[in-house]
Coordinates of C-alpha atoms and ligand atoms in Angstrom, one line a residue:
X73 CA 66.3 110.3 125.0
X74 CA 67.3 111.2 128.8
X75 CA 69.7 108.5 129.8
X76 CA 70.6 107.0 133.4
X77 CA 73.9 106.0 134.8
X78 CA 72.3 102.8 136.0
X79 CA 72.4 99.0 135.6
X80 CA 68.7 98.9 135.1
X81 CA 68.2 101.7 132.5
X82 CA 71.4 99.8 130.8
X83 CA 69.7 96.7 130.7
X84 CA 65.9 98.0 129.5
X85 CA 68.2 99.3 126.8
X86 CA 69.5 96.3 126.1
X87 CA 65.8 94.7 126.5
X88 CA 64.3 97.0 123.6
X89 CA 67.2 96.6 121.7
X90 CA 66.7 94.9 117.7
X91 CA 70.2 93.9 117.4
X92 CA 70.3 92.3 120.9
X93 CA 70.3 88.3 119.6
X94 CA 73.1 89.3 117.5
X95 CA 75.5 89.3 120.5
X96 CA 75.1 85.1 120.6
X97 CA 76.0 85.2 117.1
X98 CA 80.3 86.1 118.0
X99 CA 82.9 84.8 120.2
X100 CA 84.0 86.5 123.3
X101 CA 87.4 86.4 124.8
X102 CA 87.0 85.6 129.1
X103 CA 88.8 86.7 131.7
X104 CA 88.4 85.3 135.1
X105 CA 85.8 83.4 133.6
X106 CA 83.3 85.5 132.0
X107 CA 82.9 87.4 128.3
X108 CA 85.0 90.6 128.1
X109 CA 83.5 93.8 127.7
X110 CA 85.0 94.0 123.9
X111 CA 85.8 97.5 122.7
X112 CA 88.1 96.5 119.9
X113 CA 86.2 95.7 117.2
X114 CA 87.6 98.6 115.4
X115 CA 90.5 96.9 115.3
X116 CA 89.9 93.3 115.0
X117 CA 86.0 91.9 114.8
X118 CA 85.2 89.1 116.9
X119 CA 84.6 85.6 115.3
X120 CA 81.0 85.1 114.1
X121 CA 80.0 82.1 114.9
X122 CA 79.5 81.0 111.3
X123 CA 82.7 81.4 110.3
X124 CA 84.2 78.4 110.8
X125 CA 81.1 76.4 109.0
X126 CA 82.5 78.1 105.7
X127 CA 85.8 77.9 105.9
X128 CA 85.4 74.0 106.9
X129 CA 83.4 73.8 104.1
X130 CA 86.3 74.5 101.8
X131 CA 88.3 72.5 103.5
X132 CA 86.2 69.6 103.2
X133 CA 85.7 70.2 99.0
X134 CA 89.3 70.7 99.0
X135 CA 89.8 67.4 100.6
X136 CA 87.3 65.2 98.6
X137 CA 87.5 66.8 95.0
X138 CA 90.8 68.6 94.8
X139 CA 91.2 70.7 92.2
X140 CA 88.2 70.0 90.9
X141 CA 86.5 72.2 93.7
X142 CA 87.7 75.2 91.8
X143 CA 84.2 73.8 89.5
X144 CA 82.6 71.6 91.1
X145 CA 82.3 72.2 94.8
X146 CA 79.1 73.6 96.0
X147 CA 80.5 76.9 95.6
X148 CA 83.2 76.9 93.1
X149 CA 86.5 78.8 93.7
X150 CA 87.2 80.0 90.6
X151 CA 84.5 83.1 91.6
X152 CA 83.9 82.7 94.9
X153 CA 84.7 86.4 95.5
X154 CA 82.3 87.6 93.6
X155 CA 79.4 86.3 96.4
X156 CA 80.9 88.8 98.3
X157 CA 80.6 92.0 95.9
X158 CA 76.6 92.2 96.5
X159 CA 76.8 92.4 100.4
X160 CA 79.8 94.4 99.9
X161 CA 78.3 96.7 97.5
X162 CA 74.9 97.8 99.9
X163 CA 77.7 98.4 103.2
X164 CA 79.9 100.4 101.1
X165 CA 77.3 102.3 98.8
X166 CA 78.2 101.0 95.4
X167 CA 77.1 98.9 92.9
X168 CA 78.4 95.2 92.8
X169 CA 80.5 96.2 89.4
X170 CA 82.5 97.9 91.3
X171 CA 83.4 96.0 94.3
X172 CA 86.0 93.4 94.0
X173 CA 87.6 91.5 97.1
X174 CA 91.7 90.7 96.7
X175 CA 95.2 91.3 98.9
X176 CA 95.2 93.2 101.7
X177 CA 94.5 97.0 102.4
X178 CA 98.1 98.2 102.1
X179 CA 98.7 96.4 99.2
X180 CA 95.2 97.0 97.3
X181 CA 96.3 100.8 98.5
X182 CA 99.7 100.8 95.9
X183 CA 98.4 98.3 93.3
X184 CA 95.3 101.3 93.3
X185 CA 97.9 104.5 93.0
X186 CA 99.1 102.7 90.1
X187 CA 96.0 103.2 88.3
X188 CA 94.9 106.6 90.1
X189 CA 98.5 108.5 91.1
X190 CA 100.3 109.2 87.7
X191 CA 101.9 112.0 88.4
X192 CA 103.0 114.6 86.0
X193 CA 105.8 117.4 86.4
X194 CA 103.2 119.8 86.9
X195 CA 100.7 117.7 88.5
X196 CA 101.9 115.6 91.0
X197 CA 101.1 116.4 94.8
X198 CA 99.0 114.0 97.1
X199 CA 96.9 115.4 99.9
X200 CA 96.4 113.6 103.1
X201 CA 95.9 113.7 106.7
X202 CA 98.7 114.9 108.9
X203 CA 99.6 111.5 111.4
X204 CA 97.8 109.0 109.1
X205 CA 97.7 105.5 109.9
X206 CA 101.5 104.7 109.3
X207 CA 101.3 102.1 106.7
X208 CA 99.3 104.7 104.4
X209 CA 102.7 107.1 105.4
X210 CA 105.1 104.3 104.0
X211 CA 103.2 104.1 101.1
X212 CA 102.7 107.6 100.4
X213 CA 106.1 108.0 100.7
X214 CA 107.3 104.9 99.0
X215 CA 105.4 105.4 95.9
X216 CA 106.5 108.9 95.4
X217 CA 110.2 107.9 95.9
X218 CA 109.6 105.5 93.3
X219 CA 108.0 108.0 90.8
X220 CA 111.9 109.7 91.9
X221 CA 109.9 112.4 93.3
X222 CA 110.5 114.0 96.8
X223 CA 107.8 113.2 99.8
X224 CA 108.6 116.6 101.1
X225 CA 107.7 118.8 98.4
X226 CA 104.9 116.6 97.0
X227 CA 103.2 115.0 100.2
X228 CA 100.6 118.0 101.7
X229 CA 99.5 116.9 105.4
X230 CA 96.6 118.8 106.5
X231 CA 97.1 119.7 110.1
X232 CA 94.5 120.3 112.4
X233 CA 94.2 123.7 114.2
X234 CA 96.2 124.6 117.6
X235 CA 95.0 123.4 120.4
X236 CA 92.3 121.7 118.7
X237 CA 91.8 117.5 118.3
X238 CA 90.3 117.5 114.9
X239 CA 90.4 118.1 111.1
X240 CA 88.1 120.5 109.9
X241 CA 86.4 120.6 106.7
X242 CA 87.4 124.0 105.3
X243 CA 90.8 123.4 106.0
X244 CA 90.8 120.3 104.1
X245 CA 88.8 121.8 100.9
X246 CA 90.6 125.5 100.9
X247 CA 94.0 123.7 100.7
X248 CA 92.6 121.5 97.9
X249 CA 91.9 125.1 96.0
X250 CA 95.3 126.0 96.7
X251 CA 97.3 123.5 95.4
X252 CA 95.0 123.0 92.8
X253 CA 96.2 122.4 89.3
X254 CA 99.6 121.0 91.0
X255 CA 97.1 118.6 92.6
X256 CA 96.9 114.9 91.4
X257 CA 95.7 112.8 94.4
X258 CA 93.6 113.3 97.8
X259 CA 94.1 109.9 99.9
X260 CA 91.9 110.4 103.5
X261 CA 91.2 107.8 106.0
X262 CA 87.5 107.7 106.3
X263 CA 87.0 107.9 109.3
X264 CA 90.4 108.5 111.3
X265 CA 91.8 105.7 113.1
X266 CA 93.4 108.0 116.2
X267 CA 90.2 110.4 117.5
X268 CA 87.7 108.6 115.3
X269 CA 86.4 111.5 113.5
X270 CA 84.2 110.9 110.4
X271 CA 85.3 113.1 106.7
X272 CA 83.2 114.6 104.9
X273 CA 83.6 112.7 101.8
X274 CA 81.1 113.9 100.0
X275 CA 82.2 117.3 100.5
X276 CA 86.4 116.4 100.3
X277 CA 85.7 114.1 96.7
X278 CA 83.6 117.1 95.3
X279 CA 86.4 119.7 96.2
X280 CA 89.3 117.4 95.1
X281 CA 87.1 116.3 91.7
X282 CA 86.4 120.1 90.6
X283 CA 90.3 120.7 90.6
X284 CA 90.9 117.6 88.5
X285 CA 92.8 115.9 91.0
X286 CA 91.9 112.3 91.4
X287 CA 90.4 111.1 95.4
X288 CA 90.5 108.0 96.8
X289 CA 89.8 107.0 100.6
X290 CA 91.0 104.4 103.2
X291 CA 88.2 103.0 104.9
X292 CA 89.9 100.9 107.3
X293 CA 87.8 102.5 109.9
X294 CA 84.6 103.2 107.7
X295 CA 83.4 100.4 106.0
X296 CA 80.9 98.9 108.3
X297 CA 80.9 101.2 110.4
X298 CA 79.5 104.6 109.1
X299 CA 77.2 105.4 106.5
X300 CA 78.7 105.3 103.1
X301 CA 77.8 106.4 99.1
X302 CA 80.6 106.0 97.7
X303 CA 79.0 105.8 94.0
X304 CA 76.8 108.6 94.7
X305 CA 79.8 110.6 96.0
X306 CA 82.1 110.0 93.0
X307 CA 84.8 108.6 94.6
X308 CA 87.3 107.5 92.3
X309 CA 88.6 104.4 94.3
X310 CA 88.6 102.9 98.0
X311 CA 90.0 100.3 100.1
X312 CA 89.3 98.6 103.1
X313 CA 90.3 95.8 105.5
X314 CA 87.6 93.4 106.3
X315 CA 88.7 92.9 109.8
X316 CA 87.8 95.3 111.9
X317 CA 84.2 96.2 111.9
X318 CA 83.4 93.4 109.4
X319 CA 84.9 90.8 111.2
X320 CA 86.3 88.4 108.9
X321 CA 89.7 87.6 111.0
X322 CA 93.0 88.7 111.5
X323 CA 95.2 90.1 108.4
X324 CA 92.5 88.9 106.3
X325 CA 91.5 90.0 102.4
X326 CA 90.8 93.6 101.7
X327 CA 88.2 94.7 99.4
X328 CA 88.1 97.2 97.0
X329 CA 86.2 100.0 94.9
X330 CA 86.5 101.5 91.5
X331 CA 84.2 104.1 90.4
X332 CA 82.2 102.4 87.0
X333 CA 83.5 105.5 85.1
X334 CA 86.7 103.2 85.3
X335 CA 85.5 100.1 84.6
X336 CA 86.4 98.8 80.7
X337 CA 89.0 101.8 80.3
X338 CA 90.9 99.8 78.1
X339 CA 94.2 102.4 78.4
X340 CA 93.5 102.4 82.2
X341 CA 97.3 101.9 84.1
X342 CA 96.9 98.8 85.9
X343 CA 99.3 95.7 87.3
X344 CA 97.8 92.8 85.7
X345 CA 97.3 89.3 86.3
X346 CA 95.2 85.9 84.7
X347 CA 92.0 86.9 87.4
X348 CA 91.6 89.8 85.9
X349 CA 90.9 88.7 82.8
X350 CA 87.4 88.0 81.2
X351 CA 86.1 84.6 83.2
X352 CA 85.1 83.5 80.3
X353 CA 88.4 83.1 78.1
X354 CA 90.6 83.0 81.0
X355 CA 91.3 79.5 80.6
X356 CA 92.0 79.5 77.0
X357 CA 95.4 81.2 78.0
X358 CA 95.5 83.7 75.1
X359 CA 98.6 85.9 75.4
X360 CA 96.6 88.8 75.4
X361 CA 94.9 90.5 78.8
X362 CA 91.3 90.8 78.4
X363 CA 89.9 93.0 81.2
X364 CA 86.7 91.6 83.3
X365 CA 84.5 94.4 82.9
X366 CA 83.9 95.3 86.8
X367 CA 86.2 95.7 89.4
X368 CA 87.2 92.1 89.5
X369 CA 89.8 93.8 86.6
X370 CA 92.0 94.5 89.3
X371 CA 92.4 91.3 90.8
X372 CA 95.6 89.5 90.2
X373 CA 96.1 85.9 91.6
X374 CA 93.9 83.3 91.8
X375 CA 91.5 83.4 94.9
X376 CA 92.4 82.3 98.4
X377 CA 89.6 81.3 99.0
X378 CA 89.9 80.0 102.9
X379 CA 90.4 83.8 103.5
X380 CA 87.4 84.9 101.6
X381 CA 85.3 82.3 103.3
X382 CA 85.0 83.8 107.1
X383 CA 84.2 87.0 105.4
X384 CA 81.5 85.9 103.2
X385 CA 80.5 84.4 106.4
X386 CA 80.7 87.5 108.0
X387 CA 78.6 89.2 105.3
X388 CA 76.1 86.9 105.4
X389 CA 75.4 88.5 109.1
X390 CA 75.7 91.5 108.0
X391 CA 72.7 91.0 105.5
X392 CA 70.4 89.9 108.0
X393 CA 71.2 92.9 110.5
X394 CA 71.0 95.5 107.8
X395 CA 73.3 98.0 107.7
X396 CA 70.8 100.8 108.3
X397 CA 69.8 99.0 111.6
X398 CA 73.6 98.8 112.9
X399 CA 74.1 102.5 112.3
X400 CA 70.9 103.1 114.5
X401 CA 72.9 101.2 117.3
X402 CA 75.8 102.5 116.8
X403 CA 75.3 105.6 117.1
X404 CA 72.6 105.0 120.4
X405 CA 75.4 103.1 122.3
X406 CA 77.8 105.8 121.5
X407 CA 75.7 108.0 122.6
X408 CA 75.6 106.3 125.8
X409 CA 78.9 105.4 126.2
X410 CA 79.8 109.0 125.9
X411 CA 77.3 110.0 128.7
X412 CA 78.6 107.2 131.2
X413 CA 81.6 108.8 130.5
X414 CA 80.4 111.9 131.0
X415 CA 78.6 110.9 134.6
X416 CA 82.1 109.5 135.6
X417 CA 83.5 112.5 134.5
X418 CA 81.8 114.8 136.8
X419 CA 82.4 112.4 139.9
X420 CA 86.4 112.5 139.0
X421 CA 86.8 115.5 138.1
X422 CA 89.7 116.2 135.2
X423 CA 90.8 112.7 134.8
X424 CA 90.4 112.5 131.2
X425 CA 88.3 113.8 128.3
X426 CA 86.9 112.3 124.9
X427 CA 88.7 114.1 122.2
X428 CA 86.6 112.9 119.1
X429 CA 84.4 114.7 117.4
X430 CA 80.5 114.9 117.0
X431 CA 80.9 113.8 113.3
X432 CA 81.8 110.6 114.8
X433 CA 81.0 106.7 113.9
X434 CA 81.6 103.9 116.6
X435 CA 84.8 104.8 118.1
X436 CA 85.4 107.4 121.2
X437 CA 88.9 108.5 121.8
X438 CA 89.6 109.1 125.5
X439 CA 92.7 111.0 126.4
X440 CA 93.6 110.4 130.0
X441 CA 95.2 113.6 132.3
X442 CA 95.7 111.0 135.2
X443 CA 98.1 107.8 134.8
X444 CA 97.6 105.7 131.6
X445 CA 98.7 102.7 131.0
X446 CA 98.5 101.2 134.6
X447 CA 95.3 102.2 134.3
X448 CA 94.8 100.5 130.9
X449 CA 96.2 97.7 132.7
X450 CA 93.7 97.5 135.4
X451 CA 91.3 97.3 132.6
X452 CA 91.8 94.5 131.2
X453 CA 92.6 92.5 134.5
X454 CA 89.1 93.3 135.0
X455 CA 87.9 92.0 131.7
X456 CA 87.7 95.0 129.1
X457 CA 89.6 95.1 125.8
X458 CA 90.3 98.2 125.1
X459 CA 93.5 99.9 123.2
X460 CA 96.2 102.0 124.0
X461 CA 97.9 104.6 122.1
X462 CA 100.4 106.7 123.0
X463 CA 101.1 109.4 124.7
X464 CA 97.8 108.9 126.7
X465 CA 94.9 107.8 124.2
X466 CA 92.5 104.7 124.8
X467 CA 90.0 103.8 122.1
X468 CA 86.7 103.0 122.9
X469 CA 84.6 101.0 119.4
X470 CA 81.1 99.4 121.0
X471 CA 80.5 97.8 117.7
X472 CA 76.9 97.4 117.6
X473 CA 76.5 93.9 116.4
X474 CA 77.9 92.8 119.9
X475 CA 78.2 95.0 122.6
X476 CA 75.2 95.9 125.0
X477 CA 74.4 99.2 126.9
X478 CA 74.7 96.8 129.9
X479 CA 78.5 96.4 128.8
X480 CA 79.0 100.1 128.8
X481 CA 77.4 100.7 132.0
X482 CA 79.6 98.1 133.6
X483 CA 82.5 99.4 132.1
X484 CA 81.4 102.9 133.2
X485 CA 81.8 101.3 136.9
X486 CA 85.0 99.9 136.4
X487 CA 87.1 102.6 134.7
X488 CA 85.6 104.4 138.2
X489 CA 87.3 102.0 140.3
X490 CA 90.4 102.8 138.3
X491 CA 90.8 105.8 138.7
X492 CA 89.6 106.0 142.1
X493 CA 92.3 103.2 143.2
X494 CA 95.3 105.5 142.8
Ligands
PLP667 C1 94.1 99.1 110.0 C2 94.5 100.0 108.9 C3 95.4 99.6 107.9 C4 96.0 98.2 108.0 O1 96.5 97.8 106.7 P1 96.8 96.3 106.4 O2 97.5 96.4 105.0 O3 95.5 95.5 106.4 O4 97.8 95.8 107.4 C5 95.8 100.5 107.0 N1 95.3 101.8 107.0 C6 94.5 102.2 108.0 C7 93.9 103.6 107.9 C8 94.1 101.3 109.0 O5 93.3 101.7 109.9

């Protein structure tokens, strides 16, 4: 499609658009009294407007039947998460088994190495990303200080090339072959949270499977966002936060995959806890831990349940859309962001330059030559939320589920004005 730089084409985008009543479903943020053009839903969702309705609903049961809600309320707490592992499951490509929702990313992240980094004295190095999100740094490091091995010798960062913004492929799987039988765990951020770039997971499992290391990823960034298979691919195990693109609210529960070949692997290492044990003896209290026989294995505590409420709330939104439907968006509105960009570009010449790559999912990195955060500033005076990162980076996410092409035009106009003003 030949796009236009105009408010008109913007909004017969918009017009033809099957997500467009979607955008009356969230919240928006104002400034000087109107919605903001929102481009950080890659790093925390806006509210769906359904949210609260579930989450008052627990609140209500919790009031008028106590603890017997965890029964007898419409939707009972004792296994309230598991309404959430069939959405879950379709976003994520996996079946429901292997879906559970517990803790938070970073956390599901360690209580997950215990089961899939057991490193041996010959086997024992972990491959990731150079510059990963820091929390996955910490607990890379963390957890191989606490096997008493050293982050230096066993932590491989793959670097990407001089001069160059991205990771590629080759470089990822040749250095798999390379450390190979020393190798015990690949750990990648789906889809990187600095230039937005996309893995190949497919390609990355496959590599770090045939050496017998195990591979996990951190979808932070991926899960509702870009296509994903994870059962198909053989991933071993995944994480994810539920507040960026799936919009559940801020810090909330993480959810979690684990390939069926794991499932009811009764010598499995795990941290254990009363929910993971089979739902139907739990409450007989038998010393003994008897594993559920999906993911749900993993889960420790009881449920919080007014956490897991907005994001079944969130899913159920997500059903409606479709997932396939929000990656045809996605990737239309990117596509247009990135030629507004373009257009503004060429009429200030050198000011910046979009520094992620074509395998790409909502997100455009934009690293500015000019000033940068004065002129961050002036974006948001004039009503877009974006985000800075230094030295010069702003991130750009049009989620699809709210943002129009009329948004991106506008914004197209003002980041002009920006620039132009100094
Ligand atoms: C957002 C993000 C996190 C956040 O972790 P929390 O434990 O939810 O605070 C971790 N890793 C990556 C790659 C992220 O993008």
């Amino acid at each position: 499609m030949q796009f236009e730089n105009t408010l008109l084409f913007a909004q017969d985008l918009d017009l033809n658009d099957p997500l467009k009543d979607y955008r009356d479903r969230f919240y928006f943020p104002q400034i000087n009294g109107k919605d903001v053009i929102y481009f950080t839903g890659n790093s925390l969702g806006l509210q769906p407007k359904n949210a609260q309705d579930y989450v008052n609903e627990i609140m209500q049961d919790w009031r008028e039947l106590a603890v017997e809600g965890h029964f007898y309320a419409e939707k009972p707490w004792w296994d309230y998460h598991e309404r959430l592992a069939k959405p879950l499951a379709k976003i994520v490509g996996a079946k429901s088994s292997e879906i559970s929702v517990m803790n938070t990313l970073t956390v599901n992240l360690h209580l997950l190495l215990v089961s899939f980094y057991r490193p041996t004295s010959k086997r024992f190095k972990i491959i990731c990303e150079e510059k990963a999100f820091p929390s996955d740094q910490y607990m890379f490091q963390s957890q191989l200080r606490f096997h008493g091995i050293d982050p230096d010798e066993a932590l491989i960062e793959i670097k990407k090339r001089d001069g160059e913004h991205f990771w590629r492929t080759e470089d990822i799987t040749n250095k798999i072959n390379e450390v190979g039988e020393e190798l015990a765990l690949v750990l990648i951020g789906g889809v990187n949270y600095y230039n937005g770039q996309v893995f190949d997971m497919k390609k990355i499992t496959q590599a770090g499977k045939k050496v017998g290391a195990f591979v996990g990823w951190d979808l932070a960034h991926a899960a509702g966002n870009v296509e994903l298979h994870l059962h198909e691919w053989d991933v071993d195990f995944a994480a994810w936060c539920s507040y960026k693109y799936m919009n559940s609210g801020p810090g909330n529960i993480s959810g979690i995959f684990v390939h069926e070949a794991y499932l009811n692997q009764k010598d499995i290492p795990r941290f254990e806890g009363w929910w993971g044990t089979k739902k139907e003896t739990r409450f007989l209290m038998k010393p003994e831990f008897e594993p559920m026989d999906n993911a749900d294995a993993w889960q420790i505590s009881n449920s919080p349940v007014i956490a897991v409420a907005p994001y079944l709330a969130s899913l159920m939104v997500f059903e409606e859309a479709g997932m396939d439907a929000l990656i045809t968006k996605r990737k239309k509105i990117v596509a247009y962001l990135e030629f507004v960009l373009k257009s503004i570009a060429n009429e200030v010449e050198g000011s910046f330059e979009i520094i992620t790559p074509s395998d790409r999912g909502c997100q455009l990195s934009v690293l500015l030559h000019g000033e940068g955060k004065a002129l961050f500033d002036y974006l948001i005076k004039n009503g877009v939320i974006t985000d800075w990162r230094e030295p010069n980076v702003i991130r750009l996410a049009p989620a699809p589920f709210y943002c129009s092409y009329e948004d991106m035009f506008r914004f197209g106009q003002i980041l002009k004005s920006g620039i132009l003003r100094s």
